[in-house]
PDB file of C-alpha atoms in Angstrom:
ATOM      1  CA  MET A   3      20.317 -18.772  17.280  1.00 37.00           C
ATOM      2  CA  ASN A   4      21.327 -19.517  13.343  1.00 37.00           C
ATOM      3  CA  ARG A   5      20.726 -16.893  10.735  1.00 38.00           C
ATOM      4  CA  GLN A   6      19.645 -19.157   8.428  1.00 37.00           C
ATOM      5  CA  LEU A   7      16.908 -19.874  11.048  1.00 33.00           C
ATOM      6  CA  LEU A   8      15.275 -16.930  11.972  1.00 35.00           C
ATOM      7  CA  LEU A   9      12.097 -16.953  13.920  1.00 33.00           C
ATOM      8  CA  ASP A  10       9.678 -14.482  13.190  1.00 39.00           C
ATOM      9  CA  VAL A  11       8.273 -13.647  16.999  1.00 37.00           C
ATOM     10  CA  LEU A  12       5.553 -10.874  15.704  1.00 40.00           C
ATOM     11  CA  PRO A  13       4.310 -11.199  11.959  1.00 52.00           C
ATOM     12  CA  GLU A  14       4.385  -8.021   9.994  1.00 60.00           C
ATOM     13  CA  PRO A  15       1.428  -5.522  10.982  1.00 69.00           C
ATOM     14  CA  ALA A  16      -1.443  -6.063   7.871  1.00 83.00           C
ATOM     15  CA  PRO A  17      -2.553  -2.387   6.638  1.00 89.00           C
ATOM     16  CA  SER A  18      -4.758  -0.830   8.257  1.00 91.00           C
ATOM     17  CA  PHE A  19      -6.596   2.815   9.055  1.00 93.00           C
ATOM     18  CA  SER A  20      -5.395   2.627  12.513  1.00 87.00           C
ATOM     19  CA  ASN A  21      -1.396   2.305  11.946  1.00 83.00           C
ATOM     20  CA  PHE A  22      -1.909   4.757   8.417  1.00 87.00           C
ATOM     21  CA  ILE A  23      -0.272   7.981   9.313  1.00 85.00           C
ATOM     22  CA  PRO A  24      -1.991  10.142   7.560  1.00 90.00           C
ATOM     23  CA  GLY A  25       0.573  13.481   7.592  1.00 90.00           C
ATOM     24  CA  PRO A  26      -0.781  15.486   4.808  1.00 94.00           C
ATOM     25  CA  ASN A  27      -3.386  12.863   3.408  1.00 96.00           C
ATOM     26  CA  ASP A  28      -6.062  13.115   6.382  1.00 96.00           C
ATOM     27  CA  GLU A  29      -8.432  13.505   3.545  1.00 97.00           C
ATOM     28  CA  ALA A  30      -7.656  10.478   1.621  1.00 98.00           C
ATOM     29  CA  LEU A  31      -7.849   8.479   4.626  1.00 97.00           C
ATOM     30  CA  ALA A  32     -11.431  10.054   5.849  1.00 98.00           C
ATOM     31  CA  GLY A  33     -12.382   9.455   2.236  1.00 97.00           C
ATOM     32  CA  ALA A  34     -11.342   6.105   2.681  1.00 98.00           C
ATOM     33  CA  ARG A  35     -12.796   5.193   5.735  1.00 97.00           C
ATOM     34  CA  ALA A  36     -16.153   6.644   4.505  1.00 97.00           C
ATOM     35  CA  LEU A  37     -16.278   4.695   1.130  1.00 97.00           C
ATOM     36  CA  ALA A  38     -19.624   3.230   0.889  1.00 96.00           C
ATOM     37  CA  PRO A  39     -21.404   1.128  -1.803  1.00 96.00           C
ATOM     38  CA  GLY A  40     -22.405   3.087  -4.608  1.00 96.00           C
ATOM     39  CA  HIS A  41     -19.553   5.272  -4.491  1.00 97.00           C
ATOM     40  CA  ALA A  42     -16.158   5.010  -6.190  1.00 97.00           C
ATOM     41  CA  ALA A  43     -13.031   6.702  -5.160  1.00 98.00           C
ATOM     42  CA  TYR A  44      -9.628   7.284  -6.848  1.00 98.00           C
ATOM     43  CA  PHE A  45      -6.335   7.598  -5.043  1.00 98.00           C
ATOM     44  CA  TRP A  46      -3.207   8.735  -6.517  1.00 97.00           C
ATOM     45  CA  GLY A  47       0.284   9.667  -5.738  1.00 96.00           C
ATOM     46  CA  PRO A  48       3.848   8.746  -6.155  1.00 93.00           C
ATOM     47  CA  ALA A  49       4.974   5.290  -4.503  1.00 89.00           C
ATOM     48  CA  GLY A  50       5.267   5.674  -0.661  1.00 85.00           C
ATOM     49  CA  SER A  51       2.616   8.058  -0.466  1.00 91.00           C
ATOM     50  CA  GLY A  52       0.727   5.443   1.228  1.00 92.00           C
ATOM     51  CA  ARG A  53      -2.347   4.838  -1.909  1.00 95.00           C
ATOM     52  CA  SER A  54      -1.713   0.918  -1.550  1.00 94.00           C
ATOM     53  CA  HIS A  55      -1.673   1.130   2.168  1.00 94.00           C
ATOM     54  CA  LEU A  56      -5.156   2.661   1.974  1.00 96.00           C
ATOM     55  CA  LEU A  57      -6.533  -0.098  -0.898  1.00 97.00           C
ATOM     56  CA  ARG A  58      -5.165  -2.644   1.254  1.00 96.00           C
ATOM     57  CA  ALA A  59      -6.738  -1.528   4.772  1.00 96.00           C
ATOM     58  CA  LEU A  60     -10.134  -1.343   2.336  1.00 97.00           C
ATOM     59  CA  ALA A  61      -9.910  -4.489   1.107  1.00 96.00           C
ATOM     60  CA  ALA A  62      -9.489  -5.973   4.617  1.00 95.00           C
ATOM     61  CA  LEU A  63     -13.248  -4.903   5.407  1.00 93.00           C
ATOM     62  CA  PRO A  64     -15.666  -7.410   5.458  1.00 92.00           C
ATOM     63  CA  GLN A  65     -16.898  -8.429   1.895  1.00 93.00           C
ATOM     64  CA  ALA A  66     -14.093  -6.712   0.235  1.00 96.00           C
ATOM     65  CA  ARG A  67     -12.003  -7.891  -2.823  1.00 95.00           C
ATOM     66  CA  TYR A  68      -8.615  -6.516  -3.778  1.00 97.00           C
ATOM     67  CA  PHE A  69      -6.755  -6.849  -7.258  1.00 97.00           C
ATOM     68  CA  GLY A  70      -2.950  -6.080  -8.032  1.00 95.00           C
ATOM     69  CA  ALA A  71      -1.947  -4.937 -11.402  1.00 93.00           C
ATOM     70  CA  ASP A  72      -1.386  -8.639 -12.043  1.00 94.00           C
ATOM     71  CA  ALA A  73      -4.949  -9.807 -11.226  1.00 93.00           C
ATOM     72  CA  ASP A  74      -6.546 -12.265 -14.013  1.00 95.00           C
ATOM     73  CA  PRO A  75      -8.646  -9.871 -16.166  1.00 95.00           C
ATOM     74  CA  GLN A  76     -11.503 -12.339 -16.108  1.00 94.00           C
ATOM     75  CA  ALA A  77     -11.456 -12.647 -12.152  1.00 94.00           C
ATOM     76  CA  LEU A  78     -11.596  -8.719 -11.889  1.00 93.00           C
ATOM     77  CA  ARG A  79     -14.268  -8.526 -14.653  1.00 92.00           C
ATOM     78  CA  ASP A  80     -16.235 -11.153 -13.092  1.00 91.00           C
ATOM     79  CA  ALA A  81     -15.950  -9.804  -9.412  1.00 92.00           C
ATOM     80  CA  PRO A  82     -19.824  -8.119  -9.040  1.00 89.00           C
ATOM     81  CA  ASP A  83     -21.268 -11.665 -10.367  1.00 82.00           C
ATOM     82  CA  ALA A  84     -19.576 -13.493  -7.751  1.00 70.00           C
ATOM     83  CA  GLN A  85     -22.049 -16.027  -5.607  1.00 74.00           C
ATOM     84  CA  GLN A  86     -21.488 -13.944  -2.410  1.00 80.00           C
ATOM     85  CA  PRO A  87     -20.879 -10.475  -4.120  1.00 81.00           C
ATOM     86  CA  PRO A  88     -18.304  -7.935  -2.676  1.00 92.00           C
ATOM     87  CA  ARG A  89     -19.409  -4.449  -1.298  1.00 95.00           C
ATOM     88  CA  LEU A  90     -16.109  -3.356  -1.924  1.00 97.00           C
ATOM     89  CA  ILE A  91     -13.946  -4.028  -5.037  1.00 97.00           C
ATOM     90  CA  ALA A  92      -9.993  -2.688  -4.449  1.00 98.00           C
ATOM     91  CA  VAL A  93      -8.030  -2.137  -7.915  1.00 98.00           C
ATOM     92  CA  ASP A  94      -4.522  -1.084  -7.609  1.00 97.00           C
ATOM     93  CA  ASP A  95      -1.434   0.162  -9.358  1.00 97.00           C
ATOM     94  CA  VAL A  96      -3.779   0.462 -12.856  1.00 97.00           C
ATOM     95  CA  HIS A  97      -1.133   2.671 -14.155  1.00 96.00           C
ATOM     96  CA  LEU A  98       0.616  -0.668 -14.959  1.00 96.00           C
ATOM     97  CA  LEU A  99      -2.364  -2.752 -16.416  1.00 95.00           C
ATOM     98  CA  GLY A 100      -2.193  -4.086 -19.608  1.00 95.00           C
ATOM     99  CA  GLU A 101      -5.008  -4.008 -22.281  1.00 95.00           C
ATOM    100  CA  GLU A 102      -6.817  -6.573 -21.084  1.00 96.00           C
ATOM    101  CA  ALA A 103      -7.082  -5.773 -17.876  1.00 96.00           C
ATOM    102  CA  GLN A 104      -7.800  -1.835 -18.808  1.00 97.00           C
ATOM    103  CA  ALA A 105     -11.114  -3.527 -20.723  1.00 97.00           C
ATOM    104  CA  ALA A 106     -11.801  -5.287 -17.644  1.00 96.00           C
ATOM    105  CA  LEU A 107     -11.535  -2.338 -15.172  1.00 97.00           C
ATOM    106  CA  PHE A 108     -13.513  -0.181 -17.933  1.00 96.00           C
ATOM    107  CA  ALA A 109     -16.505  -3.291 -17.555  1.00 95.00           C
ATOM    108  CA  LEU A 110     -16.141  -3.227 -13.681  1.00 96.00           C
ATOM    109  CA  TYR A 111     -16.585   1.096 -14.041  1.00 96.00           C
ATOM    110  CA  ASN A 112     -19.686   0.502 -15.612  1.00 95.00           C
ATOM    111  CA  ARG A 113     -21.286  -2.507 -13.784  1.00 94.00           C
ATOM    112  CA  TRP A 114     -20.150  -0.074 -10.501  1.00 95.00           C
ATOM    113  CA  ARG A 115     -22.704   2.698 -11.988  1.00 95.00           C
ATOM    114  CA  GLU A 116     -25.536   0.364 -13.185  1.00 94.00           C
ATOM    115  CA  SER A 117     -25.534  -1.147  -9.926  1.00 92.00           C
ATOM    116  CA  ALA A 118     -25.204   2.049  -7.752  1.00 91.00           C
ATOM    117  CA  ALA A 119     -28.730   2.481  -6.858  1.00 86.00           C
ATOM    118  CA  SER A 120     -29.517  -1.273  -6.440  1.00 88.00           C
ATOM    119  CA  GLY A 121     -29.224  -3.818  -3.895  1.00 86.00           C
ATOM    120  CA  ARG A 122     -26.240  -4.828  -5.922  1.00 89.00           C
ATOM    121  CA  ALA A 123     -24.346  -1.986  -5.115  1.00 94.00           C
ATOM    122  CA  PHE A 124     -20.346  -1.954  -4.246  1.00 96.00           C
ATOM    123  CA  ALA A 125     -17.990   0.616  -3.542  1.00 97.00           C
ATOM    124  CA  LEU A 126     -14.905   0.935  -5.827  1.00 97.00           C
ATOM    125  CA  ALA A 127     -11.672   2.176  -4.896  1.00 98.00           C
ATOM    126  CA  VAL A 128      -8.706   2.435  -7.316  1.00 98.00           C
ATOM    127  CA  ALA A 129      -5.003   3.592  -7.086  1.00 98.00           C
ATOM    128  CA  GLY A 130      -2.228   5.005  -9.293  1.00 97.00           C
ATOM    129  CA  ASP A 131       0.764   7.006  -9.400  1.00 96.00           C
ATOM    130  CA  ARG A 132      -0.692   9.739 -11.321  1.00 96.00           C
ATOM    131  CA  ALA A 133      -3.827  12.055 -11.452  1.00 96.00           C
ATOM    132  CA  PRO A 134      -6.358  10.481 -14.093  1.00 95.00           C
ATOM    133  CA  MET A 135      -5.987  12.709 -17.115  1.00 93.00           C
ATOM    134  CA  ASN A 136      -2.186  11.484 -17.122  1.00 94.00           C
ATOM    135  CA  MET A 137      -2.559   7.873 -16.899  1.00 94.00           C
ATOM    136  CA  PRO A 138      -0.835   5.792 -19.606  1.00 91.00           C
ATOM    137  CA  LEU A 139      -4.535   4.194 -20.032  1.00 95.00           C
ATOM    138  CA  ARG A 140      -7.050   4.015 -22.760  1.00 94.00           C
ATOM    139  CA  GLU A 141      -8.984   7.583 -22.853  1.00 94.00           C
ATOM    140  CA  ASP A 142     -12.484   6.086 -21.715  1.00 95.00           C
ATOM    141  CA  LEU A 143     -10.801   4.167 -18.420  1.00 96.00           C
ATOM    142  CA  ARG A 144      -8.791   7.967 -17.865  1.00 95.00           C
ATOM    143  CA  THR A 145     -12.202   9.143 -17.965  1.00 94.00           C
ATOM    144  CA  ARG A 146     -14.201   7.197 -15.489  1.00 95.00           C
ATOM    145  CA  LEU A 147     -10.767   7.386 -12.860  1.00 96.00           C
ATOM    146  CA  GLY A 148     -12.467  10.688 -12.174  1.00 93.00           C
ATOM    147  CA  TRP A 149     -16.068   9.756 -12.079  1.00 92.00           C
ATOM    148  CA  ASP A 150     -16.468  10.421  -8.734  1.00 94.00           C
ATOM    149  CA  LEU A 151     -14.294  10.683  -5.435  1.00 96.00           C
ATOM    150  CA  VAL A 152     -10.517  11.751  -6.423  1.00 97.00           C
ATOM    151  CA  PHE A 153      -8.160  11.888  -3.684  1.00 98.00           C
ATOM    152  CA  ARG A 154      -3.847  12.939  -4.257  1.00 98.00           C
ATOM    153  CA  LEU A 155      -1.832  11.502  -1.646  1.00 97.00           C
ATOM    154  CA  ALA A 156       1.493  13.450  -0.799  1.00 96.00           C
ATOM    155  CA  LEU A 157       4.996  11.693   0.535  1.00 91.00           C
ATOM    156  CA  LEU A 158       5.032  12.367   4.278  1.00 88.00           C
ATOM    157  CA  SER A 159       7.566  14.746   6.299  1.00 88.00           C
ATOM    158  CA  ASP A 160      10.569  13.585   7.874  1.00 85.00           C
ATOM    159  CA  THR A 161       8.313  14.112  10.927  1.00 87.00           C
ATOM    160  CA  ASP A 162       5.617  12.117  10.199  1.00 86.00           C
ATOM    161  CA  LYS A 163       7.992   9.415   8.726  1.00 84.00           C
ATOM    162  CA  LEU A 164       9.408   9.569  12.253  1.00 86.00           C
ATOM    163  CA  ALA A 165       6.281   8.866  13.425  1.00 84.00           C
ATOM    164  CA  ALA A 166       5.404   6.190  11.456  1.00 82.00           C
ATOM    165  CA  LEU A 167       8.470   4.499  11.951  1.00 84.00           C
ATOM    166  CA  THR A 168       8.240   4.550  15.799  1.00 86.00           C
ATOM    167  CA  LEU A 169       4.221   3.343  15.245  1.00 83.00           C
ATOM    168  CA  GLN A 170       5.441   0.592  13.003  1.00 81.00           C
ATOM    169  CA  ALA A 171       8.107  -0.666  15.395  1.00 85.00           C
ATOM    170  CA  GLY A 172       6.014  -0.586  18.504  1.00 85.00           C
ATOM    171  CA  ASP A 173       3.402  -2.847  16.315  1.00 81.00           C
ATOM    172  CA  ARG A 174       6.218  -5.267  16.217  1.00 81.00           C
ATOM    173  CA  GLY A 175       7.097  -5.145  19.939  1.00 83.00           C
ATOM    174  CA  LEU A 176      10.434  -2.701  19.103  1.00 84.00           C
ATOM    175  CA  GLN A 177      11.778   0.436  21.334  1.00 82.00           C
ATOM    176  CA  LEU A 178      13.807   1.782  19.256  1.00 86.00           C
ATOM    177  CA  ALA A 179      16.243   4.630  20.667  1.00 87.00           C
ATOM    178  CA  PRO A 180      15.532   8.327  19.266  1.00 88.00           C
ATOM    179  CA  GLU A 181      18.883   8.378  17.956  1.00 90.00           C
ATOM    180  CA  VAL A 182      18.221   4.862  15.753  1.00 89.00           C
ATOM    181  CA  LEU A 183      15.259   6.123  14.225  1.00 88.00           C
ATOM    182  CA  ASN A 184      17.053   9.441  13.174  1.00 86.00           C
ATOM    183  CA  TRP A 185      20.155   7.818  11.727  1.00 87.00           C
ATOM    184  CA  ILE A 186      17.509   5.446   9.951  1.00 85.00           C
ATOM    185  CA  LEU A 187      15.881   8.714   8.155  1.00 83.00           C
ATOM    186  CA  THR A 188      18.883  10.109   7.879  1.00 81.00           C
ATOM    187  CA  ARG A 189      21.132   7.366   6.253  1.00 76.00           C
ATOM    188  CA  TYR A 190      18.416   4.968   4.843  1.00 70.00           C
ATOM    189  CA  GLU A 191      15.921   4.667   2.334  1.00 61.00           C
ATOM    190  CA  ARG A 192      12.862   7.037   2.785  1.00 63.00           C
ATOM    191  CA  ASP A 193      10.177   5.266   1.053  1.00 67.00           C
ATOM    192  CA  MET A 194       8.097   3.606   3.699  1.00 71.00           C
ATOM    193  CA  ARG A 195       7.702   0.335   2.002  1.00 68.00           C
ATOM    194  CA  ARG A 196      11.712   0.090   2.422  1.00 73.00           C
ATOM    195  CA  LEU A 197      11.577   1.763   6.049  1.00 78.00           C
ATOM    196  CA  ALA A 198       9.378  -1.051   7.030  1.00 77.00           C
ATOM    197  CA  THR A 199      11.521  -3.707   5.344  1.00 77.00           C
ATOM    198  CA  LEU A 200      14.500  -2.543   7.150  1.00 82.00           C
ATOM    199  CA  LEU A 201      12.396  -2.948  10.358  1.00 84.00           C
ATOM    200  CA  ASP A 202      11.522  -6.704   9.961  1.00 83.00           C
ATOM    201  CA  ALA A 203      15.132  -7.022   9.136  1.00 84.00           C
ATOM    202  CA  LEU A 204      16.565  -5.498  12.211  1.00 86.00           C
ATOM    203  CA  ASP A 205      14.538  -7.448  14.028  1.00 86.00           C
ATOM    204  CA  ARG A 206      15.474 -10.668  12.871  1.00 85.00           C
ATOM    205  CA  TYR A 207      18.980  -9.584  13.183  1.00 87.00           C
ATOM    206  CA  SER A 208      19.089  -8.354  16.796  1.00 88.00           C
ATOM    207  CA  LEU A 209      17.469 -11.581  17.378  1.00 87.00           C
ATOM    208  CA  ALA A 210      19.843 -13.825  15.665  1.00 86.00           C
ATOM    209  CA  SER A 211      22.686 -12.066  17.071  1.00 87.00           C
ATOM    210  CA  GLY A 212      21.295 -11.771  20.804  1.00 88.00           C
ATOM    211  CA  ARG A 213      22.189  -8.159  20.574  1.00 89.00           C
ATOM    212  CA  ALA A 214      20.175  -4.982  21.678  1.00 88.00           C
ATOM    213  CA  ILE A 215      19.136  -2.946  18.605  1.00 90.00           C
ATOM    214  CA  THR A 216      21.362  -0.008  18.215  1.00 91.00           C
ATOM    215  CA  ILE A 217      23.393   2.148  15.740  1.00 91.00           C
ATOM    216  CA  PRO A 218      26.104   0.188  15.882  1.00 92.00           C
ATOM    217  CA  LEU A 219      23.894  -3.315  15.366  1.00 90.00           C
ATOM    218  CA  LEU A 220      22.458  -1.418  12.542  1.00 87.00           C
ATOM    219  CA  ARG A 221      25.784  -0.948  10.687  1.00 87.00           C
ATOM    220  CA  ALA A 222      26.530  -4.450  10.930  1.00 87.00           C
ATOM    221  CA  MET A 223      23.464  -5.867   9.546  1.00 86.00           C
ATOM    222  CA  LEU A 224      23.870  -3.420   6.558  1.00 81.00           C
ATOM    223  CA  ALA A 225      27.532  -4.059   5.937  1.00 83.00           C
ATOM    224  CA  ASP A 226      26.086  -8.033   6.335  1.00 81.00           C
ATOM    225  CA  GLN A 227      23.719  -7.570   3.799  1.00 73.00           C
ATOM    226  CA  GLU A 228      26.081  -5.624   1.448  1.00 73.00           C
ATOM    227  CA  ALA A 229      28.680  -8.567   1.715  1.00 75.00           C
ATOM    228  CA  ASN A 230      25.944 -10.918   1.105  1.00 70.00           C
ATOM    229  CA  ARG A 231      24.485  -9.345  -2.020  1.00 67.00           C
ATOM    230  CA  PRO A 232      24.951 -11.202  -4.818  1.00 65.00           C
ATOM    231  CA  GLN A 233      27.493  -9.829  -7.648  1.00 60.00           C
TER     232      GLN A 233
END
């Protein structure tokens, strides 16, 4: 098979509650599952802790909308006034918001509070990389991040990451030997998003080469990637 014409047999699984490995973050997962209209939750933790996974899982629910840090501020401001108002609005990576987007999120929090006891109530899920009062945001918005529920997420342990890798490999139809999984964890990036990307690349490389997934195949793939890296 030509490596430039790789065929994706299985798409990358979308973030969901079922493929979230909680590890020490059981409380955050439970809070996300229980988030109902009229309530707000702020999820914070370092990159790779799963905060974006939870927000995308929430945004996959019926009548939910997701906004990243690069979203149009006006679209964020207008979200509650849509012809079919969402039951949940998720706003990710708020530590990256510019001034206009911060003003839009401030207005959204006010609308969330005003509508909480009405038939137009919606849930608000927000995520960032640090505790509310340490956020590099305008003061009145920092205060609103802590208005309702706040959940701190921690990075997974190696045992938790091994479980996560095993689950994600299974979702892709891959059966990886324990020595391959251990090699990945001890020799490669430990950020779960990077590890998920590695699994996708390994799946494609295995198909392209017609070889089973082994440590030698993994080494060959990484060597090819390094050789083809733009100088």
